[in-house]
Short mmCIF file of C-alpha atoms and ligand atoms in Angstrom, two decimals:
data_model
loop_
_atom_site.label_atom_id
_atom_site.label_comp_id
_atom_site.label_asym_id
_atom_site.label_seq_id
_atom_site.Cartn_x
_atom_site.Cartn_y
_atom_site.Cartn_z
CA VAL A 720 0.09 -0.12 0.19
CA ILE A 721 1.06 3.17 -0.93
CA VAL A 722 0.28 6.47 1.50
CA VAL A 723 1.06 9.76 0.72
CA ASP A 724 1.54 13.09 1.60
CA GLU A 725 1.24 16.56 0.04
CA GLN A 726 5.33 16.16 -0.54
CA CYS A 727 7.77 14.71 -2.27
CA VAL A 728 5.12 13.02 -4.46
CA ARG A 729 5.80 11.66 -7.78
CA THR A 730 2.96 13.05 -10.16
CA ASP A 731 2.60 9.49 -12.13
CA VAL A 732 2.22 8.06 -9.00
CA LEU A 733 -1.38 6.28 -9.15
CA LYS A 734 0.07 5.52 -13.17
CA GLU A 735 2.57 3.35 -11.54
CA ALA A 736 0.91 1.90 -8.31
CA LYS A 737 -1.69 0.63 -10.83
CA ARG A 738 0.71 -1.46 -12.84
CA PHE A 739 1.99 -3.07 -9.97
CA ALA A 740 -2.06 -3.78 -7.86
CA THR A 741 -0.30 -1.61 -4.73
CA PRO A 742 -3.23 0.68 -3.79
CA VAL A 743 -2.97 4.12 -3.08
CA VAL A 744 -4.01 6.25 0.10
CA ALA A 745 -3.89 10.42 0.32
CA THR A 746 -4.20 12.02 3.18
CA SER A 747 -4.17 15.54 2.78
CA ASP A 748 -6.34 17.52 -0.08
CA LYS A 749 -3.60 19.11 -1.29
CA LEU A 750 -3.16 16.28 -3.22
CA CYS A 751 -5.87 13.92 -3.66
CA LEU A 752 -4.72 12.47 -7.13
CA GLY A 753 -7.91 12.61 -8.36
CA LEU A 754 -9.34 9.69 -5.80
CA ARG A 755 -12.97 9.28 -4.11
CA ASP A 756 -12.86 11.40 -1.05
CA ARG A 757 -13.86 8.12 1.77
CA THR A 758 -13.66 10.06 5.18
CA ASN A 759 -17.05 8.93 6.41
CA ASP A 760 -16.57 5.79 4.97
CA ALA A 761 -16.66 2.95 7.22
CA CYS A 762 -13.22 1.12 7.55
CA ASP A 763 -14.65 -2.80 6.78
CA GLU A 764 -16.16 -0.96 3.31
CA ILE A 765 -12.67 1.39 2.23
CA VAL A 766 -10.42 -2.26 3.41
CA LYS A 767 -12.79 -4.47 1.37
CA ASP A 768 -12.95 -2.53 -2.14
CA LEU A 769 -9.19 -1.54 -2.17
CA THR A 770 -8.11 -5.47 -0.86
CA GLY A 771 -11.01 -6.67 -3.79
CA GLY A 772 -9.46 -4.70 -6.35
CA LYS A 773 -12.83 -2.62 -7.11
CA GLU A 774 -11.00 0.59 -6.33
CA VAL A 775 -7.20 1.73 -6.88
CA GLY A 776 -7.40 4.15 -4.52
CA ALA A 777 -8.70 6.16 -1.38
CA LEU A 778 -8.58 9.98 0.10
CA ILE A 779 -8.70 9.46 3.85
CA LEU A 780 -8.16 12.61 5.56
CA ASN A 781 -9.08 10.92 8.89
CA PRO A 782 -5.28 10.03 9.91
CA GLU A 783 -6.82 7.44 12.32
CA LYS A 784 -8.70 5.67 9.59
CA VAL A 785 -5.59 6.22 7.22
CA GLY A 786 -3.22 4.07 9.98
CA GLU A 787 -6.31 1.33 10.47
CA VAL A 788 -7.37 1.15 6.66
CA VAL A 789 -3.92 0.94 5.65
CA THR A 790 -2.06 -1.88 8.12
CA ARG A 791 -5.74 -3.90 7.17
CA VAL A 792 -5.49 -3.60 3.44
CA ALA A 793 -1.16 -4.73 3.82
CA MET A 794 -2.61 -7.20 6.45
CA ASN A 795 -4.67 -8.79 3.16
CA LEU A 796 -2.46 -8.47 -0.06
CA SER A 797 0.26 -9.58 1.89
CA GLY A 798 1.36 -12.99 -0.02
CA LYS A 799 -1.77 -13.12 -2.65
CA ARG A 800 0.12 -9.72 -5.33
CA GLU A 801 3.57 -11.84 -5.72
CA LYS A 802 2.46 -11.85 -9.18
CA ASP A 803 1.92 -8.23 -9.50
CA LYS A 804 5.19 -7.00 -7.76
CA LYS A 805 8.03 -8.12 -9.93
CA GLY A 806 8.87 -5.83 -12.86
CA PRO A 807 10.53 -7.45 -16.28
CA GLU A 808 12.53 -10.62 -15.87
CA ARG A 809 16.02 -10.62 -17.27
CA GLU A 810 14.42 -12.05 -20.58
CA GLU A 811 12.89 -9.56 -20.67
CA ILE A 812 15.16 -6.49 -19.90
CA ILE A 813 17.60 -8.55 -22.38
CA ASN A 814 14.48 -7.97 -25.36
CA GLU A 815 13.75 -4.34 -24.35
CA ALA A 816 17.34 -3.53 -24.46
CA ALA A 817 17.67 -4.79 -27.12
CA ARG A 818 15.22 -2.60 -28.77
CA CYS A 819 17.02 0.43 -28.01
CA THR A 820 18.89 2.36 -30.68
CA ASN A 821 21.55 4.08 -28.41
CA CYS A 822 20.34 6.77 -29.72
CA GLY A 823 21.35 8.98 -26.28
CA TRP A 824 18.17 11.11 -26.23
CA CYS A 825 17.50 10.10 -22.76
CA SER A 826 21.04 10.27 -21.64
CA ARG A 827 20.63 14.08 -22.79
CA HIS A 828 17.59 15.26 -20.44
CA CYS A 829 19.00 13.28 -17.20
CA PRO A 830 19.84 14.97 -14.83
CA ASN A 831 22.95 12.97 -14.38
CA GLY A 832 23.51 12.07 -18.02
CA LEU A 833 23.49 8.09 -17.40
CA PRO A 834 25.26 6.36 -19.52
CA ILE A 835 22.46 4.70 -20.42
CA GLY A 836 22.45 3.71 -24.27
CA ASP A 837 25.65 2.11 -23.49
CA ALA A 838 24.20 0.08 -20.94
CA MET A 839 21.15 -1.12 -23.27
CA LYS A 840 23.72 -2.22 -25.37
CA ALA A 841 25.30 -4.73 -22.94
CA ALA A 842 21.92 -5.46 -21.83
CA SER A 843 21.07 -7.03 -24.91
CA VAL A 844 23.59 -9.00 -25.24
CA GLU A 845 23.26 -10.56 -21.72
CA ASN A 846 25.77 -7.73 -19.62
CA LEU A 847 23.66 -7.26 -16.76
CA GLU A 848 25.74 -5.65 -14.81
CA LYS A 849 26.37 -1.65 -16.11
CA ILE A 850 21.98 -1.29 -16.39
CA ALA A 851 22.34 -2.83 -13.24
CA GLU A 852 25.43 -0.28 -11.93
CA LEU A 853 23.57 2.84 -12.96
CA TYR A 854 20.95 2.44 -10.51
CA GLU A 855 23.21 4.45 -7.33
CA LEU A 856 23.41 6.92 -9.57
CA CYS A 857 19.58 6.81 -10.79
CA ASN A 858 17.41 9.43 -8.43
CA GLY A 859 14.31 7.56 -10.32
CA CYS A 860 13.54 10.96 -11.92
CA GLY A 861 11.59 9.17 -15.05
CA ARG A 862 12.86 12.34 -17.46
CA CYS A 863 14.02 9.52 -19.30
CA GLU A 864 10.97 7.15 -19.63
CA ASN A 865 8.79 9.94 -21.02
CA ASP A 866 11.62 10.72 -23.82
CA CYS A 867 12.52 6.87 -25.41
CA GLU A 868 10.85 7.94 -28.78
CA ARG A 869 10.91 3.35 -28.19
CA GLU A 870 9.30 4.11 -25.32
CA ILE A 871 10.87 1.92 -23.17
CA LYS A 872 10.76 1.95 -19.93
CA VAL A 873 13.93 2.57 -18.68
CA PHE A 874 13.43 2.86 -14.72
CA ASP A 875 11.51 -0.72 -14.79
CA LEU A 876 15.16 -2.14 -16.44
CA ILE A 877 17.37 -0.61 -14.37
CA ALA A 878 15.50 -1.04 -10.58
CA LYS A 879 15.24 -5.00 -11.89
CA ALA A 880 18.86 -5.58 -13.01
CA ALA A 881 20.00 -4.34 -9.62
CA GLN A 882 17.45 -6.07 -7.60
CA ILE A 883 19.60 -8.69 -6.81
CA GLU A 884 21.49 -6.79 -4.95
CA LEU A 885 18.39 -4.39 -3.70
CA LYS A 886 16.55 -7.60 -2.34
CA GLU A 887 20.34 -8.28 0.11
CA GLU A 888 20.11 -4.78 0.72
CA LYS A 889 19.99 -4.01 4.75
CA TYR A 890 21.39 -1.09 6.70
CA VAL A 891 20.63 0.15 10.00
CA VAL A 892 19.89 4.17 10.21
CA ARG A 893 19.21 6.46 13.43
CA SER A 894 15.63 6.75 14.20
CA GLY A 895 14.73 10.93 14.90
CA ARG A 896 15.31 11.82 17.52
CA GLY A 897 13.55 15.34 17.60
CA PRO A 898 14.25 19.05 18.58
CA ILE A 899 17.64 19.35 20.79
CA GLN A 900 17.42 19.57 24.87
CA ASP A 901 18.76 23.25 26.32
CA VAL A 902 20.06 20.77 28.52
CA GLU A 903 22.36 19.40 25.85
CA ILE A 904 22.96 23.00 23.99
CA ARG A 905 24.33 24.05 27.14
CA ASN A 906 26.92 21.26 27.46
CA VAL A 907 27.64 22.00 23.59
CA GLY A 908 26.84 25.84 22.92
CA PRO A 909 30.11 27.50 24.79
CA PRO A 910 32.20 25.72 22.78
CA ILE A 911 30.19 26.19 19.56
CA VAL A 912 30.49 30.34 20.50
CA LEU A 913 34.56 30.66 21.02
CA GLY A 914 35.04 28.22 17.95
CA GLU A 915 36.30 25.07 20.07
CA ILE A 916 33.78 22.67 18.31
CA PRO A 917 34.67 23.83 14.70
CA GLY A 918 31.18 23.56 13.13
CA VAL A 919 28.12 22.18 13.21
CA ILE A 920 27.46 21.08 10.06
CA ALA A 921 23.69 19.84 8.30
CA PHE A 922 22.95 17.55 6.08
CA VAL A 923 19.39 18.06 5.00
CA GLY A 924 16.66 17.64 1.74
CA CYS A 925 16.53 15.50 -0.60
CA PRO A 926 18.25 13.17 -2.84
CA ASN A 927 18.91 14.71 -5.95
CA TYR A 928 22.61 13.77 -6.09
CA ALA A 929 25.35 14.42 -8.87
CA SER A 930 27.54 11.04 -8.21
CA GLY A 931 24.97 9.18 -5.91
CA TYR A 932 24.42 9.12 -2.36
CA LYS A 933 27.83 7.57 -1.28
CA GLU A 934 29.21 11.27 -1.40
CA VAL A 935 26.72 12.85 2.01
CA ALA A 936 28.12 9.97 3.73
CA GLU A 937 31.99 10.97 2.64
CA MET A 938 31.73 14.35 3.79
CA ALA A 939 29.34 13.72 6.70
CA GLU A 940 32.66 11.48 7.66
CA GLU A 941 35.26 13.63 7.30
CA PHE A 942 33.89 16.28 9.31
CA ILE A 943 32.70 14.08 12.50
CA LYS A 944 35.95 12.98 12.53
CA ARG A 945 37.65 16.46 12.68
CA ASN A 946 35.16 16.67 15.31
CA TYR A 947 32.73 18.65 14.51
CA LEU A 948 29.28 19.09 15.07
CA VAL A 949 26.99 16.91 12.73
CA ALA A 950 23.73 16.05 12.23
CA VAL A 951 21.15 15.17 9.74
CA SER A 952 17.63 14.91 8.52
CA GLY A 953 15.31 13.16 5.72
CA CYS A 954 16.86 11.69 2.66
CA ALA A 955 20.39 12.90 3.75
CA ALA A 956 20.08 10.51 6.93
CA MET A 957 18.27 7.92 4.89
CA HIS A 958 21.46 7.83 2.46
CA ILE A 959 24.15 8.17 4.47
CA ALA A 960 22.39 4.26 6.41
CA ARG A 961 23.04 3.04 2.67
CA TYR A 962 27.21 4.05 2.75
CA LYS A 963 28.48 0.78 4.63
CA ASP A 964 32.58 1.06 5.37
CA GLU A 965 34.81 -2.50 4.09
CA GLU A 966 33.86 -3.76 7.40
CA GLY A 967 29.98 -3.80 6.62
CA LYS A 968 29.50 -0.73 9.04
CA THR A 969 27.42 2.23 8.84
CA LEU A 970 28.51 5.42 10.02
CA TYR A 971 25.74 4.95 13.23
CA GLU A 972 27.17 2.04 13.63
CA LYS A 973 30.30 3.61 14.49
CA TYR A 974 29.94 7.15 15.79
CA PRO A 975 27.54 8.28 18.65
CA GLY A 976 24.10 10.03 17.94
CA ASN A 977 24.92 12.56 20.67
CA PHE A 978 24.09 16.17 19.84
CA ASP A 979 28.32 17.04 20.28
CA ARG A 980 31.76 16.98 18.83
CA GLY A 981 31.94 13.57 16.95
CA GLY A 982 27.85 12.95 16.97
CA LEU A 983 25.77 12.03 14.15
CA PRO A 984 22.77 12.97 15.45
CA ASN A 985 19.38 12.00 12.95
CA VAL A 986 16.41 14.64 13.59
CA GLY A 987 14.64 13.37 11.92
CA SER A 988 12.28 13.40 8.70
CA CYS A 989 12.84 16.64 5.75
CA VAL A 990 11.12 19.19 8.01
CA ALA A 991 12.53 18.23 11.12
CA ASN A 992 15.45 19.77 9.40
CA ALA A 993 14.20 22.88 11.51
CA HIS A 994 14.86 20.96 14.42
CA ILE A 995 18.55 21.73 13.72
CA LEU A 996 18.25 24.92 13.10
CA GLY A 997 15.97 25.75 16.41
CA ALA A 998 19.42 24.37 17.72
CA ALA A 999 21.42 27.44 16.74
CA ILE A 1000 18.89 29.74 17.90
CA LYS A 1001 18.22 28.63 21.26
CA ILE A 1002 22.42 29.49 21.67
CA PRO A 1003 21.52 32.78 21.67
CA ASN A 1004 18.81 32.63 23.73
CA ILE A 1005 20.40 30.23 27.32
CA PHE A 1006 23.99 32.17 26.76
CA ALA A 1007 23.77 35.67 25.92
CA ARG A 1008 19.75 35.47 27.48
CA LYS A 1009 18.16 37.01 24.23
CA ASN A 1010 14.84 37.21 24.44
CA LEU A 1011 13.13 34.49 21.95
CA ARG A 1012 10.11 37.52 21.17
CA GLY A 1013 9.78 39.31 18.57
CA ASN A 1014 13.80 39.78 18.64
CA PHE A 1015 14.83 38.17 15.01
CA GLU A 1016 17.39 40.37 13.69
CA GLU A 1017 19.22 39.89 17.79
CA ILE A 1018 19.23 36.44 17.44
CA ALA A 1019 19.90 36.03 13.54
CA ASP A 1020 22.61 38.48 13.80
CA TYR A 1021 24.17 36.50 16.64
CA ILE A 1022 23.87 33.28 15.40
CA LEU A 1023 25.76 34.74 12.23
CA ASN A 1024 28.63 36.49 13.78
CA ARG A 1025 29.32 33.80 16.67
CA VAL A 1026 27.84 30.32 16.00
CA GLY A 1027 30.31 28.54 12.90
CA ALA A 1028 27.01 26.48 11.34
CA VAL A 1029 26.84 25.31 7.97
CA ALA A 1030 24.15 23.27 5.74
CA PHE A 1031 24.49 21.12 3.50
CA ALA A 1032 21.45 20.45 1.27
CA TRP A 1033 23.24 17.87 -1.61
CA GLY A 1034 20.51 16.63 -3.28
CA ALA A 1035 18.04 19.89 -3.38
CA ILE A 1036 15.13 18.83 -5.72
CA SER A 1037 12.25 21.02 -5.14
CA GLN A 1038 11.34 24.92 -4.47
CA LYS A 1039 10.68 23.97 -1.15
CA ALA A 1040 14.54 22.84 -0.33
CA TYR A 1041 15.27 25.79 -2.39
CA ALA A 1042 12.51 28.11 0.23
CA ILE A 1043 14.53 25.93 3.46
CA ALA A 1044 17.62 26.99 2.45
CA THR A 1045 16.61 31.02 2.01
CA GLY A 1046 14.49 30.65 5.70
CA VAL A 1047 18.29 29.25 7.32
CA ASN A 1048 20.05 32.02 5.40
CA ARG A 1049 17.79 34.74 7.39
CA TRP A 1050 19.12 33.22 10.68
CA GLY A 1051 22.69 33.97 9.56
CA ILE A 1052 23.54 30.45 8.92
CA PRO A 1053 25.46 29.65 5.04
CA VAL A 1054 23.92 27.02 2.38
CA ILE A 1055 26.23 24.90 0.48
CA LEU A 1056 24.22 23.16 -2.86
CA GLY A 1057 25.47 20.35 -4.57
CA PRO A 1058 26.35 20.83 -8.88
CA HIS A 1059 22.37 20.30 -9.65
CA GLY A 1060 21.65 23.56 -7.34
CA SER A 1061 23.30 25.46 -10.44
CA LYS A 1062 19.05 25.31 -11.45
CA TYR A 1063 18.34 27.44 -8.84
CA ARG A 1064 20.90 30.13 -10.36
CA ARG A 1065 23.62 31.68 -7.22
CA LEU A 1066 22.59 33.49 -4.55
CA PHE A 1067 23.85 35.66 -1.67
CA LEU A 1068 27.73 35.17 -2.70
CA GLY A 1069 29.51 37.69 -1.36
CA ARG A 1070 32.85 39.14 -2.63
CA GLY A 1071 35.79 38.62 -0.24
CA ASP A 1072 38.38 40.73 -1.76
CA LYS A 1073 36.15 43.91 -1.05
CA GLU A 1074 37.59 44.74 2.18
CA LYS A 1075 34.74 47.41 3.06
CA GLU A 1076 32.21 44.88 2.66
CA TRP A 1077 33.27 43.19 6.05
CA ILE A 1078 33.71 46.16 7.81
CA LEU A 1079 31.93 45.62 11.65
CA ASN A 1080 30.19 47.36 13.94
CA ASP A 1081 31.87 45.90 17.72
CA ARG A 1082 28.49 47.15 19.74
CA ARG A 1083 30.69 46.35 23.01
CA THR A 1084 33.39 49.58 22.29
CA LYS A 1085 31.39 50.91 20.32
CA ARG A 1086 33.31 51.27 17.20
CA LYS A 1087 33.89 50.15 13.72
CA VAL A 1088 36.40 47.79 13.54
CA LYS A 1089 37.64 45.99 10.38
CA GLY A 1090 36.15 42.99 10.19
CA GLU A 1091 36.93 39.40 7.66
CA PRO A 1092 34.58 37.22 5.26
CA ALA A 1093 32.80 35.19 7.86
CA PRO A 1094 30.87 33.99 6.28
CA GLU A 1095 31.98 34.69 3.59
CA HIS A 1096 28.54 33.54 1.65
CA LEU A 1097 25.08 32.50 2.44
CA VAL A 1098 23.84 30.35 -0.99
CA TYR A 1099 26.80 28.30 -2.31
CA CYS A 1100 26.19 26.07 -5.08
CA ALA A 1101 29.89 23.13 -5.24
CA GLU A 1102 30.33 21.15 -8.37
CA SER A 1103 31.96 18.38 -6.45
CA LYS A 1104 32.15 16.81 -3.33
CA GLU A 1105 36.21 18.08 -2.48
CA GLU A 1106 34.53 21.81 -2.89
CA ALA A 1107 31.98 21.67 -1.11
CA ILE A 1108 33.84 20.24 1.85
CA VAL A 1109 37.14 23.04 1.52
CA MET A 1110 33.99 25.62 1.50
CA ALA A 1111 31.99 24.23 4.41
CA ALA A 1112 35.30 24.41 6.93
CA LYS A 1113 35.87 28.38 6.02
CA LEU A 1114 32.52 28.63 6.21
CA CYS A 1115 32.66 27.99 9.69
CA ILE A 1116 34.52 31.05 10.93
CA ARG A 1117 33.03 33.71 12.27
CA PRO A 1118 33.76 36.47 13.50
CA ASN A 1119 33.41 35.99 17.16
CA ASP A 1120 36.44 33.20 17.19
CA THR A 1121 38.66 33.09 19.78
CA SER A 1122 42.56 32.57 19.48
CA ARG A 1123 42.52 29.12 20.04
CA GLY A 1124 38.37 28.46 17.90
CA ARG A 1125 40.56 30.16 15.22
CA GLN A 1126 42.94 27.79 15.60
CA ILE A 1127 41.23 24.89 15.21
CA LYS A 1128 38.82 25.96 12.90
CA LEU A 1129 42.32 27.42 10.41
CA SER A 1130 44.15 24.32 10.55
CA HIS A 1131 40.47 21.93 9.30
CA TYR A 1132 40.69 24.57 5.94
CA VAL A 1133 44.23 24.72 5.57
CA ASP A 1134 44.14 21.04 6.12
CA LEU A 1135 41.43 20.18 3.64
CA TYR A 1136 42.62 23.14 1.05
CA LYS A 1137 46.02 21.61 1.26
CA ARG A 1138 44.89 17.92 0.90
CA ASN A 1139 42.56 18.54 -2.12
CA PHE A 1140 43.78 21.69 -3.81
CA GLY A 1141 47.75 21.12 -3.04
CA SER A 1142 48.67 24.70 -1.37
CA LEU A 1143 47.27 26.56 0.96
CA PRO A 1144 44.11 28.92 0.25
CA ASP A 1145 45.17 32.13 -1.69
CA ASP A 1146 42.24 33.98 0.95
CA LEU A 1147 43.62 32.99 4.21
CA ASP A 1148 44.88 35.92 5.22
CA LEU A 1149 42.19 37.51 5.73
CA PHE A 1150 41.06 35.20 8.72
CA VAL A 1151 44.35 35.52 10.64
CA ARG A 1152 44.09 38.31 12.75
CA THR A 1153 46.97 38.43 15.11
CA LYS A 1154 49.74 35.32 14.88
CA SER A 1155 48.06 33.53 17.94
CA ASP A 1156 45.25 32.83 15.39
CA ILE A 1157 47.80 30.57 13.23
CA PRO A 1158 46.99 26.77 13.15
CA ILE A 1159 50.65 25.50 14.97
CA THR A 1160 50.91 22.87 12.56
CA ASN A 1161 51.66 24.53 9.37
CA LYS A 1162 53.20 27.90 11.59
CA GLU A 1163 56.18 28.96 9.21
CA GLU A 1164 54.99 28.23 5.97
CA ILE A 1165 51.85 30.31 6.86
CA LEU A 1166 54.15 33.75 8.40
CA GLU A 1167 55.73 33.21 5.11
CA PHE A 1168 52.86 32.79 3.08
CA LEU A 1169 52.00 36.05 4.90
CA ASP A 1170 54.39 37.88 4.84
CA GLU A 1171 54.28 38.14 0.96
CA LYS A 1172 51.02 39.50 1.41
CA GLY A 1173 51.66 42.37 3.44
CA TRP A 1174 50.25 40.59 6.10
CA LYS A 1175 48.92 42.96 8.85
CA GLU A 1176 47.81 41.94 12.89
CA ARG A 1177 44.50 43.55 13.42
CA GLU A 1178 42.58 43.28 16.46
CA PRO A 1179 39.71 41.24 16.96
CA PRO A 1180 36.27 42.52 17.79
CA THR A 1181 35.54 41.54 21.55
CA GLU A 1182 31.44 41.67 20.57
CA PRO A 1183 31.03 42.07 16.94
CA SER A 1184 27.93 42.52 14.91
CA ILE A 1185 26.79 43.87 11.47
CA LEU A 1186 23.11 45.81 13.47
CA ASP A 1187 23.42 49.32 14.26
CA LEU A 1188 26.51 50.25 17.32
CA GLY A 1189 23.35 51.82 19.01
CA GLU A 1190 23.38 54.81 21.84
S1 LIG B 503 15.95 7.03 -25.48
FE1 LIG B 503 15.47 4.83 -25.99
S2 LIG B 503 16.02 4.30 -27.50
FE2 LIG B 503 17.47 6.27 -27.24
S3 LIG B 503 19.38 5.48 -25.70
FE3 LIG B 503 17.68 6.18 -24.40
S4 LIG B 503 16.86 4.05 -24.07
FE4 LIG B 503 18.12 3.89 -26.20
S1 LIG B 504 15.31 7.95 -13.51
FE1 LIG B 504 17.33 7.26 -13.79
S2 LIG B 504 18.33 7.32 -15.79
FE2 LIG B 504 16.52 7.65 -15.60
S3 LIG B 504 16.14 10.50 -15.92
FE3 LIG B 504 16.38 10.02 -14.11
S4 LIG B 504 17.76 9.32 -13.19
FE4 LIG B 504 18.47 9.43 -15.21
#
């Protein structure tokens, strides 16, 4: 039984479900799929109609009734629809693949440019390996099927070819935990604000990845190992669970779920990502006693200047994802999009080289002070995993970092940059305020670099802000 609410639902869900004799239950008046409203009908009647195939689905706007109907229909159908569950058989895949002319039209429309024609060619001579391999890189959008002039059911063939692996696929996902408690914020707030936890990195959102889900898990692990606090939600949280290391362990089995450095808490569903933002909002409330009511500007300013948080929406699909990203931006938190994010255009990109744009107000001394591009951008679309992790380490830098905090953050930024691009970051001088900010491991090399840049020490702000200096 397929149950749909109102988001992330393929528009052809009813058509596809019919092919496999799967009843569909719609539960929201925003997405009724043209189904008959059965909200006021007796459960027995609805169950009978769905089990017997009299109706393809039902609209039920009462959640309790949905629970009862869906469970009973699933139990009734269990075992009865074995024959309907099957996609094409091996022979059919081979025959269908042989109809492919390798015209390349599907690949041109595939968001990931997958080599479908080549895989079909191999499948037509009984080598199904290539077509099965496409499964991990495919996001199931169905554009290929829509655009094939020969009406080949490309996604069906891919899914069927990968079925052996899929059948055996088992993984452990950490269950969604809900909001972060005040007591947890009390533990991690000071090291986050002072910069000693190098950053809070959130992986949220949809699965429109350019190179499969593995990258999300790899990026998450990179930051966990470096003692960042990595929080996840939604599809990203589920996809992380599909990645296993050489010993067959998922990140959830390797790292703890607490909201602390080196932890990997899963806050829950897609929209539960609001709990991660909620944690950032609680920090100024708990530490700086900032009033939560009617105090948006001050709290956003606090987060922007003190809380080194960055979110990844690596596979953002919808306008909803983009709306969430810009909503998070309003609170002073940058978002990194994956390669497909370029469709949203680039927005809120800063210019680190324009010194005047980074002047800060020091609210304690009531003076204007020289600042730094921290964070330089609010929405950044990265073309590769490597570019993204380096950018995330940089975007975690905040004007309020203590020297110790800045040292830690810069050591990760420098290390990641060198590892991925082979040199010191060209803008490093912008983030070194005094010699005490310089990471010990690269001190000599960085001092030499700073000399070449004509770098001069500057005083770190005591209470950095972009709000007015006040009276
Ligand atoms: S569009 Fe159809 S015929 Fe052309 S390469 Fe793709 S699957 Fe083959
Ligand atoms: S369903 Fe998969 S293979 Fe087909 S266009 Fe979408 S991503 Fe590409």
